[in-house]
Short mmCIF file of C-alpha atoms in Angstrom, two decimals:
data_model
loop_
_atom_site.label_atom_id
_atom_site.label_comp_id
_atom_site.label_asym_id
_atom_site.label_seq_id
_atom_site.Cartn_x
_atom_site.Cartn_y
_atom_site.Cartn_z
CA UNK A 25 125.27 109.53 123.28
CA UNK A 26 125.57 112.80 121.37
CA UNK A 27 122.83 115.14 120.20
CA UNK A 28 122.02 115.30 116.51
CA UNK A 29 119.06 117.06 114.94
CA UNK A 30 116.66 114.99 112.92
CA UNK A 31 117.63 115.64 109.26
CA UNK A 32 115.70 112.70 107.83
CA UNK A 33 112.28 114.28 107.58
CA UNK A 34 112.20 114.81 103.81
CA UNK A 35 110.45 112.26 101.63
CA UNK A 36 112.90 110.03 99.74
CA UNK A 37 112.30 108.13 96.47
CA UNK A 38 111.86 104.95 98.52
CA UNK A 39 109.28 106.49 100.82
CA UNK A 40 106.36 104.14 101.49
CA UNK A 41 103.91 107.00 100.78
CA UNK A 42 104.65 106.52 97.08
CA UNK A 43 103.28 102.99 97.26
CA UNK A 44 99.81 104.04 98.49
CA UNK A 45 96.82 103.83 96.23
CA UNK A 46 94.78 106.99 95.67
CA UNK A 47 92.15 105.60 98.04
CA UNK A 48 94.71 104.88 100.73
CA UNK A 49 96.31 108.32 100.35
CA UNK A 50 92.88 109.98 100.64
CA UNK A 51 92.13 108.04 103.83
CA UNK A 52 95.51 108.96 105.27
CA UNK A 53 94.99 112.64 104.53
CA UNK A 54 91.60 112.55 106.30
CA UNK A 55 93.03 110.93 109.42
CA UNK A 56 94.42 112.59 112.53
CA UNK A 57 97.91 111.79 111.30
CA UNK A 58 97.93 114.61 108.71
CA UNK A 59 97.01 117.29 111.23
CA UNK A 60 99.63 116.01 113.67
CA UNK A 61 102.25 115.77 110.93
CA UNK A 62 101.69 119.29 109.69
CA UNK A 63 100.65 121.24 112.75
CA UNK A 64 102.41 119.71 115.75
CA UNK A 65 105.47 117.73 114.67
CA UNK A 66 107.22 120.65 112.93
CA UNK A 67 106.86 122.81 116.04
CA UNK A 68 108.78 120.41 118.34
CA UNK A 69 112.00 122.22 119.14
CA UNK A 70 114.71 119.51 119.36
CA UNK A 71 117.47 121.95 120.24
CA UNK A 72 116.10 122.59 123.75
CA UNK A 73 116.78 118.91 124.56
CA UNK A 74 120.41 119.01 123.41
CA UNK A 75 121.45 119.57 127.05
CA UNK A 76 120.43 115.98 127.80
CA UNK A 77 123.20 114.59 125.66
CA UNK A 78 126.96 114.54 125.53
CA UNK A 79 129.06 117.16 123.68
CA UNK A 80 131.54 114.48 122.70
CA UNK A 81 131.26 112.65 119.38
CA UNK A 82 129.49 109.36 120.00
CA UNK A 83 126.47 107.38 118.90
CA UNK A 84 123.73 109.80 117.89
CA UNK A 85 120.47 110.04 119.80
CA UNK A 86 117.11 108.84 118.63
CA UNK A 87 115.42 111.88 117.01
CA UNK A 88 114.00 113.96 119.84
CA UNK A 89 111.03 115.16 117.83
CA UNK A 90 110.05 111.53 117.13
CA UNK A 91 110.32 110.66 120.85
CA UNK A 92 108.33 113.73 121.99
CA UNK A 93 105.74 113.20 119.26
CA UNK A 94 105.35 109.56 120.23
CA UNK A 95 104.92 110.50 123.93
CA UNK A 96 102.19 112.97 123.01
CA UNK A 97 100.40 110.53 120.73
CA UNK A 98 100.64 107.81 123.39
CA UNK A 99 98.78 109.96 125.89
CA UNK A 100 96.20 111.38 123.41
CA UNK A 101 95.37 107.87 122.13
CA UNK A 102 95.44 106.15 125.52
CA UNK A 103 98.23 103.72 124.63
CA UNK A 104 101.00 101.87 126.47
CA UNK A 105 104.74 102.24 125.63
CA UNK A 106 104.64 98.87 123.90
CA UNK A 107 101.58 99.77 121.85
CA UNK A 108 103.00 103.08 120.58
CA UNK A 109 106.26 101.37 119.60
CA UNK A 110 104.42 98.61 117.71
CA UNK A 111 102.09 101.12 116.10
CA UNK A 112 105.04 103.08 114.74
CA UNK A 113 106.44 99.86 113.28
CA UNK A 114 103.28 98.70 111.50
CA UNK A 115 100.80 101.63 111.15
CA UNK A 116 101.56 104.13 108.44
CA UNK A 117 99.47 106.78 110.21
CA UNK A 118 101.99 106.92 113.07
CA UNK A 119 104.91 106.97 110.62
CA UNK A 120 103.26 109.76 108.68
CA UNK A 121 102.50 111.73 111.86
CA UNK A 122 106.14 111.41 113.05
CA UNK A 123 107.80 111.89 109.64
CA UNK A 124 109.42 108.45 109.60
CA UNK A 125 107.92 107.01 106.40
CA UNK A 126 111.32 107.20 104.77
CA UNK A 127 113.15 105.41 107.60
CA UNK A 128 114.48 101.93 106.73
CA UNK A 129 113.78 100.95 110.32
CA UNK A 130 111.60 102.76 112.85
CA UNK A 131 113.81 104.41 115.49
CA UNK A 132 111.66 103.88 118.58
CA UNK A 133 111.82 101.18 121.24
CA UNK A 134 110.34 100.82 124.75
CA UNK A 135 113.79 101.43 126.17
CA UNK A 136 114.11 104.62 124.13
CA UNK A 137 111.00 106.08 125.79
CA UNK A 138 112.11 104.96 129.23
CA UNK A 139 115.61 106.38 128.88
CA UNK A 140 114.36 109.67 127.48
CA UNK A 141 111.92 110.17 130.37
CA UNK A 142 114.77 109.35 132.78
CA UNK A 143 117.07 111.88 131.17
CA UNK A 144 114.42 114.60 131.40
CA UNK A 145 113.68 113.77 135.07
CA UNK A 146 117.39 113.77 136.02
CA UNK A 147 117.87 117.11 134.27
CA UNK A 148 114.85 118.57 136.09
CA UNK A 149 116.14 117.38 139.50
CA UNK A 150 119.55 118.93 138.78
CA UNK A 151 118.40 122.25 137.33
CA UNK A 152 114.70 122.72 138.18
CA UNK A 153 113.95 123.02 134.46
CA UNK A 154 111.15 120.79 133.16
CA UNK A 155 111.92 120.45 129.44
CA UNK A 156 108.84 118.34 128.68
CA UNK A 157 106.56 120.85 130.41
CA UNK A 158 108.02 123.74 128.45
CA UNK A 159 107.79 121.89 125.12
CA UNK A 160 104.17 120.78 125.57
CA UNK A 161 103.05 124.21 126.76
CA UNK A 162 104.43 125.64 123.50
CA UNK A 163 102.43 123.07 121.54
CA UNK A 164 99.28 123.19 123.71
CA UNK A 165 97.14 125.38 121.37
CA UNK A 166 97.74 123.09 118.41
CA UNK A 167 97.26 119.94 120.46
CA UNK A 168 93.99 121.24 121.82
CA UNK A 169 92.72 122.20 118.38
CA UNK A 170 93.44 118.72 117.02
CA UNK A 171 91.76 117.05 119.98
CA UNK A 172 88.58 118.99 119.23
CA UNK A 173 88.32 117.61 115.70
CA UNK A 174 89.49 114.06 116.35
CA UNK A 175 86.98 111.93 118.25
CA UNK A 176 89.44 109.09 118.87
CA UNK A 177 91.75 111.23 121.05
CA UNK A 178 91.44 111.50 124.80
CA UNK A 179 90.42 114.94 125.96
CA UNK A 180 93.34 116.22 128.00
CA UNK A 181 94.53 119.72 128.82
CA UNK A 182 98.22 120.56 128.66
CA UNK A 183 98.71 120.00 132.38
CA UNK A 184 97.08 116.55 132.32
CA UNK A 185 99.25 115.61 129.37
CA UNK A 186 102.42 116.67 131.12
CA UNK A 187 101.33 115.02 134.37
CA UNK A 188 100.66 111.69 132.63
CA UNK A 189 104.09 111.64 131.07
CA UNK A 190 105.75 112.41 134.42
CA UNK A 191 103.71 109.88 136.37
CA UNK A 192 105.06 106.99 134.34
CA UNK A 193 108.58 108.21 134.99
CA UNK A 194 107.92 108.29 138.74
CA UNK A 195 106.36 104.81 138.54
CA UNK A 196 109.48 103.57 136.78
CA UNK A 197 111.83 105.23 139.24
CA UNK A 198 110.06 103.74 142.27
CA UNK A 199 109.75 100.33 140.65
CA UNK A 200 113.43 100.22 139.72
CA UNK A 201 114.56 101.11 143.27
CA UNK A 202 112.31 98.51 144.88
CA UNK A 203 113.21 95.87 142.26
CA UNK A 204 116.96 96.45 142.61
CA UNK A 205 116.83 95.99 146.37
CA UNK A 206 114.65 92.84 146.08
CA UNK A 207 117.04 91.40 143.52
CA UNK A 208 119.98 92.15 145.80
CA UNK A 209 118.31 90.40 148.77
CA UNK A 210 117.31 87.47 146.53
CA UNK A 211 120.90 87.02 145.43
CA UNK A 212 121.98 87.08 149.07
CA UNK A 213 119.64 84.17 149.80
CA UNK A 214 117.13 86.24 151.77
CA UNK A 215 114.08 84.83 150.02
CA UNK A 216 112.33 84.03 153.31
CA UNK A 217 112.03 87.82 153.85
CA UNK A 218 110.61 88.52 150.40
CA UNK A 219 107.19 86.82 150.57
CA UNK A 220 104.85 88.65 148.19
CA UNK A 221 107.72 90.47 146.55
CA UNK A 222 109.03 87.61 144.42
CA UNK A 223 107.70 89.08 141.20
CA UNK A 224 110.29 91.89 141.37
CA UNK A 225 113.12 89.53 140.49
CA UNK A 226 111.13 87.98 137.63
CA UNK A 227 112.75 89.18 134.37
CA UNK A 228 109.35 89.70 132.73
CA UNK A 229 107.92 91.80 135.57
CA UNK A 230 109.28 95.14 134.40
CA UNK A 231 107.50 94.87 131.09
CA UNK A 232 104.22 94.01 132.81
CA UNK A 233 104.40 96.89 135.23
CA UNK A 234 105.97 99.64 133.09
CA UNK A 235 105.76 98.99 129.34
CA UNK A 236 102.16 97.75 129.49
CA UNK A 237 100.91 100.44 131.87
CA UNK A 238 98.06 102.71 130.81
CA UNK A 239 97.43 106.07 132.46
CA UNK A 240 94.34 104.65 134.22
CA UNK A 241 96.59 102.04 135.89
CA UNK A 242 99.51 104.19 136.90
CA UNK A 243 98.23 105.71 140.14
CA UNK A 244 97.11 102.29 141.39
CA UNK A 245 100.42 100.70 140.49
CA UNK A 246 102.42 103.50 142.14
CA UNK A 247 100.43 102.97 145.36
CA UNK A 248 101.11 99.23 145.28
CA UNK A 249 104.83 99.89 144.80
CA UNK A 250 104.83 102.35 147.70
CA UNK A 251 103.22 99.67 149.93
CA UNK A 252 105.98 97.23 148.83
CA UNK A 253 108.66 99.87 149.44
CA UNK A 254 107.36 100.43 152.95
CA UNK A 255 107.34 96.68 153.54
CA UNK A 256 110.96 96.48 152.41
CA UNK A 257 111.90 99.36 154.68
CA UNK A 258 110.44 97.48 157.64
CA UNK A 259 112.17 94.26 156.61
CA UNK A 260 115.58 95.86 156.29
CA UNK A 261 115.21 97.66 159.62
CA UNK A 262 118.65 99.27 159.38
CA UNK A 263 120.42 96.03 158.60
CA UNK A 264 121.23 97.08 155.02
CA UNK A 265 122.61 100.57 155.66
CA UNK A 266 125.80 99.71 153.79
CA UNK A 267 123.99 98.47 150.71
CA UNK A 268 123.75 101.00 147.84
CA UNK A 269 120.40 99.62 146.63
CA UNK A 270 118.88 100.25 150.09
CA UNK A 271 120.32 103.75 150.32
CA UNK A 272 118.97 104.63 146.86
CA UNK A 273 115.48 103.45 147.85
CA UNK A 274 115.63 105.57 151.02
CA UNK A 275 116.73 108.61 149.01
CA UNK A 276 113.93 108.22 146.44
CA UNK A 277 111.29 107.78 149.16
CA UNK A 278 112.57 110.86 150.95
CA UNK A 279 112.53 112.94 147.72
CA UNK A 280 109.33 111.62 146.25
CA UNK A 281 107.00 110.71 149.08
CA UNK A 282 105.35 111.85 152.34
CA UNK A 283 103.43 109.94 154.93
CA UNK A 284 99.70 110.32 155.43
CA UNK A 285 98.25 110.65 158.88
CA UNK A 286 97.48 106.93 158.86
CA UNK A 287 101.17 106.15 158.23
CA UNK A 288 100.92 105.14 154.58
CA UNK A 289 103.15 106.61 151.91
CA UNK A 290 101.92 108.77 149.04
CA UNK A 291 103.66 110.74 146.30
CA UNK A 292 104.46 114.31 147.01
CA UNK A 293 102.33 116.91 145.28
CA UNK A 294 103.22 120.46 144.20
CA UNK A 295 101.75 121.65 147.49
CA UNK A 296 104.13 119.41 149.46
CA UNK A 297 107.16 120.75 147.61
CA UNK A 298 105.91 124.32 148.06
CA UNK A 299 105.37 123.80 151.84
CA UNK A 300 108.85 122.41 152.15
CA UNK A 301 110.36 125.43 150.38
CA UNK A 302 108.40 127.80 152.71
CA UNK A 303 109.66 125.91 155.74
CA UNK A 304 113.27 126.20 154.56
CA UNK A 305 112.84 129.91 153.90
CA UNK A 306 111.39 130.56 157.35
CA UNK A 307 114.30 128.79 159.02
#
């Protein structure tokens, strides 16, 4: 997938805004969408995200400013991935805010959000550069000013906003690793070992856990997945060392988690990473 800047932000003759009645246009201008459209969306720097895509000519990316804008709105309005995607399809306020009122078809899907978060995470692991963090910090003053005048939006500071976006990515990463190993064991006929984990090979489970997750649910769901990951680790007991799905789960747990004093797993915090760096430096 190659990087292309979003050049479809200008209003066309077929734009749905031209079909609004004066009353509807007035209501739209008084909504949060106008402020977001004029004060936040134009400041999203797409070029910084070009490093996530191929230099070779191929299918163009979904507009980065639309994806970033949708991720911000999702957090500020307390929505799930599925809700923000559906809102962009059917609610003109979201289309107005993200400059897509002239699009014949809205460019966002649940997979688009998932893949974008994954690209950003992979790039951060490889380079140490958090593109989402840098982008949102640049927008933080405008985001904060809009939150103050819009009662519907959740009150978040820039760090909370960034953290919420990254938490869902970590949830997705952990879920995928656990699910892939469960599916592998299921296909090998090891169902007697998977009691309580059967939902991971249900095709609808991903949507329930990831796409329909709200921020309030994420921490609880991550903890449940960590419990299941630990259960899998005990079940495998070294018997799956040659299985790539098992090795990937071990790697993710090593990179993303630490054990509490009671033996349970938890996600690493900034302090854990910092302590690890200090230990390496001392050695």
